[in-house]
Tab-separated table of C-alpha atoms in Angstrom:
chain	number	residue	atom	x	y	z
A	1	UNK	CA	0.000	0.000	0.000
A	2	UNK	CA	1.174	3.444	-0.489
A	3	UNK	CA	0.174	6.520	0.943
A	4	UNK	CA	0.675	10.011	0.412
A	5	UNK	CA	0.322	13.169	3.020
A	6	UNK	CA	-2.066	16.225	2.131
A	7	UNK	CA	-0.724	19.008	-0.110
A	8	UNK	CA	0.197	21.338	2.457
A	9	UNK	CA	2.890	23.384	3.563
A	10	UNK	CA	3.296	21.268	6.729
A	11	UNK	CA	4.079	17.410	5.753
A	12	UNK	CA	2.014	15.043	8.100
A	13	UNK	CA	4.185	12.408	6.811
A	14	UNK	CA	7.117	13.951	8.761
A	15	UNK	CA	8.556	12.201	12.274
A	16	UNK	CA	6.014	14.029	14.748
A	17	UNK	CA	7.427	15.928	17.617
A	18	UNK	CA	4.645	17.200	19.355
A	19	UNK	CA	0.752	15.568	19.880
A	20	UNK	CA	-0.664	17.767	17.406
A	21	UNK	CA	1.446	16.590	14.654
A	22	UNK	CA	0.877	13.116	16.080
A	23	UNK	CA	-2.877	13.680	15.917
A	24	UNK	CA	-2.342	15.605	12.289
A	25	UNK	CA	-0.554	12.452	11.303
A	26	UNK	CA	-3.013	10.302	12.236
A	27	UNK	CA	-5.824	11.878	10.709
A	28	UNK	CA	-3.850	12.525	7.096
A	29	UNK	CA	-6.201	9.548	5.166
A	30	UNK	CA	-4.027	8.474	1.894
A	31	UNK	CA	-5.513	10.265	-0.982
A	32	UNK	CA	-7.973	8.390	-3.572
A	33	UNK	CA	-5.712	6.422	-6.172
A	34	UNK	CA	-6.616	7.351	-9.206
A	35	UNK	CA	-7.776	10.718	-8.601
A	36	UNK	CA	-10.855	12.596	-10.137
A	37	UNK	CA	-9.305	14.591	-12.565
A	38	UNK	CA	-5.923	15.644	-14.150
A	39	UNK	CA	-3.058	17.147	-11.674
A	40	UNK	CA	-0.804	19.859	-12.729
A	41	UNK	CA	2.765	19.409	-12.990
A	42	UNK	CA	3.064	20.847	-9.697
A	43	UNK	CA	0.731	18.775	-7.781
A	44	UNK	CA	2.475	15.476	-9.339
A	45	UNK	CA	6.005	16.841	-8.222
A	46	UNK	CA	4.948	17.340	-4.939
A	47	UNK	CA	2.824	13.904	-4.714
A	48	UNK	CA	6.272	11.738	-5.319
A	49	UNK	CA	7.967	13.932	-3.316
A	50	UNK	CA	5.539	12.245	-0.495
A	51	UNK	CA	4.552	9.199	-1.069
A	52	UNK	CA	5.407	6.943	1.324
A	53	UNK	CA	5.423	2.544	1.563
A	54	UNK	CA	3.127	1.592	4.313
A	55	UNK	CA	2.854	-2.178	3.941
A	56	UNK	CA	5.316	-4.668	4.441
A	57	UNK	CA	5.770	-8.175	5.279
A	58	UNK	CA	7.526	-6.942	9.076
A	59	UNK	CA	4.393	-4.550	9.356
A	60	UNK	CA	1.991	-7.296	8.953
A	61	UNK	CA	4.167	-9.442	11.519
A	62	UNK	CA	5.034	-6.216	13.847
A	63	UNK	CA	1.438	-5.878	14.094
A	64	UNK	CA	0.449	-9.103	15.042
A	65	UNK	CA	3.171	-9.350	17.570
A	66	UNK	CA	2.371	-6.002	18.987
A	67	UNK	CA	-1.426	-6.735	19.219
A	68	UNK	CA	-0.184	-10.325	21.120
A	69	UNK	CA	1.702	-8.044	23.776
A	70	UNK	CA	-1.206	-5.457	24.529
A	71	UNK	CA	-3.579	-8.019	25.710
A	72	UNK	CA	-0.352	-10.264	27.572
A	73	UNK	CA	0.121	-6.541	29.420
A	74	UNK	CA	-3.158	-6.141	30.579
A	75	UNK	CA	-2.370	-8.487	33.331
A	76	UNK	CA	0.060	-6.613	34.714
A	77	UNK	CA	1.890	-8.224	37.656
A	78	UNK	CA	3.710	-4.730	39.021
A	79	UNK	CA	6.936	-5.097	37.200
A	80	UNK	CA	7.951	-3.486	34.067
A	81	UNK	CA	5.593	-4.967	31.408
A	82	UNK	CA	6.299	-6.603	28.131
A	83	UNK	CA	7.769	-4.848	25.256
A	84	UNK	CA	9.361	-5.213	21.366
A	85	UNK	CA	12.286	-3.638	19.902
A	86	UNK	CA	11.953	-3.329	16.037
A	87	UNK	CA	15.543	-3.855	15.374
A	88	UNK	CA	17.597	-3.499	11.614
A	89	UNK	CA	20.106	-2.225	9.189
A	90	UNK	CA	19.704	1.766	8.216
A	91	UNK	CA	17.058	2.595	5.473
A	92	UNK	CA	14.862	-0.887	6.465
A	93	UNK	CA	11.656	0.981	6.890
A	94	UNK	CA	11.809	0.856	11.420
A	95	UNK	CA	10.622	4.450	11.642
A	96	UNK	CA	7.856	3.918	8.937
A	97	UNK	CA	6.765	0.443	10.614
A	98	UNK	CA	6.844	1.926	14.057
A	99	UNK	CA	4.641	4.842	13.221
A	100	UNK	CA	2.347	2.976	10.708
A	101	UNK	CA	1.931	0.803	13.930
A	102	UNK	CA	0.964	3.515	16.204
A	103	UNK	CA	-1.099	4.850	13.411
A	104	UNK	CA	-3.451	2.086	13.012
A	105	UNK	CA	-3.578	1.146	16.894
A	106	UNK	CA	-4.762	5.082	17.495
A	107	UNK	CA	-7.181	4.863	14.541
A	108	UNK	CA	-8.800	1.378	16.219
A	109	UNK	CA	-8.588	2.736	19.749
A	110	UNK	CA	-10.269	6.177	18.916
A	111	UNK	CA	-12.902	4.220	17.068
A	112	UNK	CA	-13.876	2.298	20.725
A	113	UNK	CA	-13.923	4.978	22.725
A	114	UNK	CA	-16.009	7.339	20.202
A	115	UNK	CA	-12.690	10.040	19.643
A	116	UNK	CA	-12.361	11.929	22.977
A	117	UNK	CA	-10.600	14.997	23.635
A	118	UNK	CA	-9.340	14.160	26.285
A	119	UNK	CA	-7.869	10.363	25.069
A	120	UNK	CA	-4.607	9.948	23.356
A	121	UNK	CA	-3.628	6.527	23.317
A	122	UNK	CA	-0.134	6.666	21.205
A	123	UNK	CA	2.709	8.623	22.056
A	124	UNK	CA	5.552	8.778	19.875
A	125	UNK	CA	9.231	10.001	21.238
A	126	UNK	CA	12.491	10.088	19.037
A	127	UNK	CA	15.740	9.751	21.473
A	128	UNK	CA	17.960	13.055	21.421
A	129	UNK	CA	21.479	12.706	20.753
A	130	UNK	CA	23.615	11.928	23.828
A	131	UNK	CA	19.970	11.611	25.922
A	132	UNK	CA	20.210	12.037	29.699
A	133	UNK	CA	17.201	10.498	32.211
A	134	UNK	CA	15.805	14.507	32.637
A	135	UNK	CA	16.095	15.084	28.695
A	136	UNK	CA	14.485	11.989	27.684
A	137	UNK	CA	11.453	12.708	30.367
A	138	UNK	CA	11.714	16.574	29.106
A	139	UNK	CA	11.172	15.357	25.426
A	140	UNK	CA	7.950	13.722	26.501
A	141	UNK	CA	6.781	16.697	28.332
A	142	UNK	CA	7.514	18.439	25.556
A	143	UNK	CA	5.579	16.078	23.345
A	144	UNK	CA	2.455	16.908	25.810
A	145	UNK	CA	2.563	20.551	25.800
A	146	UNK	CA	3.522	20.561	29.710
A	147	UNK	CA	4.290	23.940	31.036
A	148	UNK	CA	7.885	22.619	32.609
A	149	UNK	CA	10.123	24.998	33.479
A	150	UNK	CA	13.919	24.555	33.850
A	151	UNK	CA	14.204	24.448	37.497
A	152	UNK	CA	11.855	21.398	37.748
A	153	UNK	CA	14.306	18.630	38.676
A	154	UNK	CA	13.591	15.228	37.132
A	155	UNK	CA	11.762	13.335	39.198
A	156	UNK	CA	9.038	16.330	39.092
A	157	UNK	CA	8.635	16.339	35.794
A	158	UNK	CA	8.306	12.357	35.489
A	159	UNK	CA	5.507	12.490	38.071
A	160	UNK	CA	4.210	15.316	35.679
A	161	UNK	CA	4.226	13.161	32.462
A	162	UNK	CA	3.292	9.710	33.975
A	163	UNK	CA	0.274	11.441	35.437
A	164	UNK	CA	-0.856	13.145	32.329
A	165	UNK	CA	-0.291	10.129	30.626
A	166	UNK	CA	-2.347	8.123	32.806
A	167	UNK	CA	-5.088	10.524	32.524
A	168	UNK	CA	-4.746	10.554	28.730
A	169	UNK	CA	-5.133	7.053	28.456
A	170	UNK	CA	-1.908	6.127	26.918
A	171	UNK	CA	-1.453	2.586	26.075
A	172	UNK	CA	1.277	2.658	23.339
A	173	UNK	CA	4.247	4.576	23.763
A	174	UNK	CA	6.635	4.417	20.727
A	175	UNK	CA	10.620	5.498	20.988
A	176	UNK	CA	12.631	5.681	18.313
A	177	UNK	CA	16.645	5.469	17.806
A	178	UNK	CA	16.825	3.988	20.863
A	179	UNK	CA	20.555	3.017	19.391
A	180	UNK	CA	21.714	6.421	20.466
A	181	UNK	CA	21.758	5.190	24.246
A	182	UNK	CA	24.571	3.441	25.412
A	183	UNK	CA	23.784	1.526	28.845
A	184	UNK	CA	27.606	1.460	29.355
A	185	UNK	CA	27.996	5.075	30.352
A	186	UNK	CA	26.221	6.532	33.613
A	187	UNK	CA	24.386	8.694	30.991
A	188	UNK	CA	23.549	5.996	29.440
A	189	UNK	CA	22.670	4.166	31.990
A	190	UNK	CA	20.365	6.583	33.750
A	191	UNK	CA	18.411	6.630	30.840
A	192	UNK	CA	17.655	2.963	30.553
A	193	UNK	CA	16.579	3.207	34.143
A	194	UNK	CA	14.362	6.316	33.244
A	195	UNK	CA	12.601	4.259	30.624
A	196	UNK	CA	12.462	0.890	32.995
A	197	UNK	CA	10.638	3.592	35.601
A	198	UNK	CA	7.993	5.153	32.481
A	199	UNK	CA	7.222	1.561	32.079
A	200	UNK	CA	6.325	0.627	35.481
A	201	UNK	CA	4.052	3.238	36.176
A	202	UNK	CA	2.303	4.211	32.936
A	203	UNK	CA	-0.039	1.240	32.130
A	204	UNK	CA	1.332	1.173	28.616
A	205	UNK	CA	2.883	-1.334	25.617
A	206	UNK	CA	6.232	-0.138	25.572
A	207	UNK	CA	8.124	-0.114	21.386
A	208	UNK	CA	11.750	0.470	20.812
A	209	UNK	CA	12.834	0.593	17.414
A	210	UNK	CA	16.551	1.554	16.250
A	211	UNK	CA	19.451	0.075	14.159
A	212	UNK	CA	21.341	-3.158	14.578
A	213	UNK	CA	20.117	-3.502	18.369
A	214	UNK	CA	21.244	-6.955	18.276
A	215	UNK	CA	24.504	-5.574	18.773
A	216	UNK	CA	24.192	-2.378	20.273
A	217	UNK	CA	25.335	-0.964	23.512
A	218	UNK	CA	21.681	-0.924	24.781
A	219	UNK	CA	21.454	-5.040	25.244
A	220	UNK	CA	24.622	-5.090	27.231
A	221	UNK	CA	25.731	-5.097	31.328
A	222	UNK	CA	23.482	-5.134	33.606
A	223	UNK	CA	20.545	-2.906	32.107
A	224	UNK	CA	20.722	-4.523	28.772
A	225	UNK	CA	19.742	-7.608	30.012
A	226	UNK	CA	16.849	-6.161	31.915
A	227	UNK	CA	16.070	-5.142	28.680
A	228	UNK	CA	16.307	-7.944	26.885
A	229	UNK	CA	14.887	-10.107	29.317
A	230	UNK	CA	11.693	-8.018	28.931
A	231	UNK	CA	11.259	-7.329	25.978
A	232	UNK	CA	11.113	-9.496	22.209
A	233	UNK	CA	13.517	-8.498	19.398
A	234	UNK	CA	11.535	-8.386	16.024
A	235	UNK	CA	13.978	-8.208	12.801
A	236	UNK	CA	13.607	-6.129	9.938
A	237	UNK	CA	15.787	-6.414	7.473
A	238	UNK	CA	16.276	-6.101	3.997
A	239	UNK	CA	13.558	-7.614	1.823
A	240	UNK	CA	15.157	-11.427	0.180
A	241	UNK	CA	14.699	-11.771	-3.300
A	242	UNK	CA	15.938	-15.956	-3.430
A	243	UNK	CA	12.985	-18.012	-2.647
A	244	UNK	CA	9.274	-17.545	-5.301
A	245	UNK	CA	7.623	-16.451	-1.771
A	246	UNK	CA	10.604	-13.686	-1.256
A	247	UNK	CA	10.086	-12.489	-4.781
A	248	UNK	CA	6.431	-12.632	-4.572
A	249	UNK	CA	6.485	-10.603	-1.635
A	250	UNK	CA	8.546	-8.000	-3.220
A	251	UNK	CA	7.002	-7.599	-6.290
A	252	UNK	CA	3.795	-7.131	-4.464
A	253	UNK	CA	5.637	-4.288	-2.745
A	254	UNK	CA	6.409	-3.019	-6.230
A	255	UNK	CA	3.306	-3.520	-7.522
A	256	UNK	CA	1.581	-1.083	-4.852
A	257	UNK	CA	4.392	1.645	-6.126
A	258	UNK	CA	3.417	0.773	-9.598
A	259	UNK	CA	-0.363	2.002	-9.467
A	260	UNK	CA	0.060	5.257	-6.997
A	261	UNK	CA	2.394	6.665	-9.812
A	262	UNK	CA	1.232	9.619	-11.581
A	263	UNK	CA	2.587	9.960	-14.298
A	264	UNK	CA	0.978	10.782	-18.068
A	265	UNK	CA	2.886	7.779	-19.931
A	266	UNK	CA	2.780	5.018	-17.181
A	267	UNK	CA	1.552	2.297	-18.118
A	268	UNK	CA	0.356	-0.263	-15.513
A	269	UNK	CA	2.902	-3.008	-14.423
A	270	UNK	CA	5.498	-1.027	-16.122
A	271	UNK	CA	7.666	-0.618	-13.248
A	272	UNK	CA	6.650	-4.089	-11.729
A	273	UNK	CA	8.888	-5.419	-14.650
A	274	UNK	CA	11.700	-3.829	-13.050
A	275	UNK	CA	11.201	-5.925	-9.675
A	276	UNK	CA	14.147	-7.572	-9.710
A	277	UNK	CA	16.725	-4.962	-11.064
A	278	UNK	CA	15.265	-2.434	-8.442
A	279	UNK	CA	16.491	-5.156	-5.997
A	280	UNK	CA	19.859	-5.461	-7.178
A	281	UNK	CA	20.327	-2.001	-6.796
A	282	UNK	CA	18.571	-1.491	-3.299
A	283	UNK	CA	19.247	-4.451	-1.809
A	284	UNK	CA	15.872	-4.922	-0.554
A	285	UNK	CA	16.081	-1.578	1.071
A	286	UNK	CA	12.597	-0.227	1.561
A	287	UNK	CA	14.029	3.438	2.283
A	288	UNK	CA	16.459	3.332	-0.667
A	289	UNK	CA	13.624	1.939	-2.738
A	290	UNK	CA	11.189	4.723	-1.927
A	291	UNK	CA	13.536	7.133	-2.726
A	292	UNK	CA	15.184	5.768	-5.965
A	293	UNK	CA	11.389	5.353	-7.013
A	294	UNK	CA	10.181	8.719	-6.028
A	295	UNK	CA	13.287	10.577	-7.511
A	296	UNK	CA	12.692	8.803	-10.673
A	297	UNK	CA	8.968	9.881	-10.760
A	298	UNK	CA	9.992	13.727	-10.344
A	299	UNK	CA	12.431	13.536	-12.806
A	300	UNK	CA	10.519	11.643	-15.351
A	301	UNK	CA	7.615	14.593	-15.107
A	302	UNK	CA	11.075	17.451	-14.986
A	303	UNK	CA	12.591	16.075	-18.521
A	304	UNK	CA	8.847	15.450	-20.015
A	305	UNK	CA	9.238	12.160	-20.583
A	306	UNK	CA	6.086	11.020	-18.031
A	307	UNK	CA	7.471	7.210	-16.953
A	308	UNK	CA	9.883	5.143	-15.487
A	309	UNK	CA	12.195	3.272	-17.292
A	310	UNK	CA	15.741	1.611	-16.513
A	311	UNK	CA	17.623	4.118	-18.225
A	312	UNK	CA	16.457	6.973	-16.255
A	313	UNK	CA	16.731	4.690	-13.364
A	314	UNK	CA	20.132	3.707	-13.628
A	315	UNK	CA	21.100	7.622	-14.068
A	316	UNK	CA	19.624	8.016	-10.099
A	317	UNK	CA	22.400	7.791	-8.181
A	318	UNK	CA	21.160	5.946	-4.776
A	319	UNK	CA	22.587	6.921	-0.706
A	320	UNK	CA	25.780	5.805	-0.212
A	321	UNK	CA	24.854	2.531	1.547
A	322	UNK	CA	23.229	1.085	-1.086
A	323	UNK	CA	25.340	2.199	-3.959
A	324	UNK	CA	28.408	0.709	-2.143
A	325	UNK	CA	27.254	-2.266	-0.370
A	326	UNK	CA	27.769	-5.827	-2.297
A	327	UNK	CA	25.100	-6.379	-4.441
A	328	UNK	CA	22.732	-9.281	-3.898
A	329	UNK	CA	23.946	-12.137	-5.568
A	330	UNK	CA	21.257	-13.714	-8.796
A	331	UNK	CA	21.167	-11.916	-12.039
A	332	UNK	CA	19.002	-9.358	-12.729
């Protein structure tokens, strides 16, 4: 499936910050595909400037395994309840997955309780670079609208946020780049315990996502077992391309890309043909996919041409990970 944000001058696709973008996110519905009528130039460029992939074979699974956890933590024993980190290589699609996740639990949960005003059931909290225990806490307050001031030590703004939280009605909290913490330093440290302490006293399904967590400082010492110990590792990697079920899955992926193009000389399943050469050169990358796709769209309307074709898409040069990693092995 692919979705694209409203035209606007603010992008509701971007990574939220505060609850109103959250809530603006949330509420940006995928427009009709086709449309009613012909686009200008203009409106196309923008379109595949925005256009995002929202369904993949780890969302259907992250889902799933999420939905599992939510009903395991509503028997909550006292201790730190049960969590998921979404863990993979750069440009995988984690931030997409974890907010497409929030998304649709929001959606479902604001559809039970008839859309209060006073409900918000997902929070979503990227980790700042070199994150203490009082920024991390600050971040959410932040996320909330709290008046905190900066002689509020930590431990009054946690009571702060875990209150309003609980009187929200939070039940998902999502943090990304949860890589960026390193339970080896005291900072580092601190933080994990900050996190442990949300989790204990907000009656919420805790998600980390970030890269390569497998091997990360977060899952070592002391604290990184806690972690691990609590919480299930779900991989997402880059899309395979070996086995009929691998390339069916990706192709299906392209496929979705393939009818929300807009372009005046696509033809349908035109760029499906390309499944397995746009492999090769992302490596099953969903993030270098989108934007190898995307780029290709603009420039296609730019030089008048109006579609895809391998030419044009071997003159996009791709991000540096995926133009100098090893290529998968097969033939294209």
């Amino acid at each position: 499936m692919i979705a694209a944000g409203q035209q606007s001058e603010d992008d509701p696709y971007a990574s939220p910050t505060t609850w109103r973008e959250w809530t603006r996110f949330v509420d940006t519905d995928p427009p009709s595909l086709p449309g009613t009528g012909p686009w200008s130039a203009e409106e196309r460029l923008d379109y595949h400037s925005r256009f995002v992939v929202l369904s993949t074979p780890t969302m259907a699974k992250a889902s799933l395994t999420l939905r599992r956890l939510m009903i395991l933590n509503r028997r909550h024993n006292g201790t730190a309840r049960r969590g998921m980190l979404l863990s993979g290589p750069p440009t995988t699609g984690k931030t997409t997955t974890l907010q497409q996740l929030g998304r649709t639990f929001h959606l479902a949960d604001r559809a039970r309780h008839n859309a209060p005003d006073d409900h918000l059931p997902v929070v979503f909290l990227s980790v700042p670079p070199a994150a203490t225990a009082k920024m991390l806490v600050s971040e959410l307050a932040r996320f909330l609208d709290l008046p905190i001031t900066a002689s509020m030590n930590q431990a009054r703004i946690t009571d702060i946020v875990c209150a309003t939280l609980n009187e929200l009605g939070t039940r998902l909290v999502l943090i990304d780049d949860v890589h960026l913490l390193n339970t080896r330093t005291r900072t580092g440290a601190e933080t994990s315990d900050q996190m442990k302490h949300l989790s204990e006293r907000i009656p919420a399904t805790f998600v980390y996502a970030g890269v390569a967590l497998d091997s990360s400082p977060l899952l070592t010492g002391v604290r990184g077992t806690q972690i691990a110990g609590r919480f299930k590792t779900l991989r997402n990697p880059p899309l395979g391309h070996g086995s009929a079920a691998q390339r069916a899955s990706w192709e299906g992926l392209i496929q979705g890309m393939d009818q929300a193009l807009r372009l005046n000389a696509h033809r349908k399943g035109a760029l499906v043909r390309h499944a397995p050469y746009l492999h090769h050169r992302t490596g099953g990358r969903i993030g270098s996919l989108s934007a190898l796709v995307r780029e290709a769209a603009i420039a296609a309307i730019l030089d008048g041409s109006e579609k895809i074709t391998k030419r044009l898409l071997d003159d996009i040069e791709l991000d540096e990970l995926a133009e100098h990693a090893p290529p998968p092995a097969g033939r294209l």
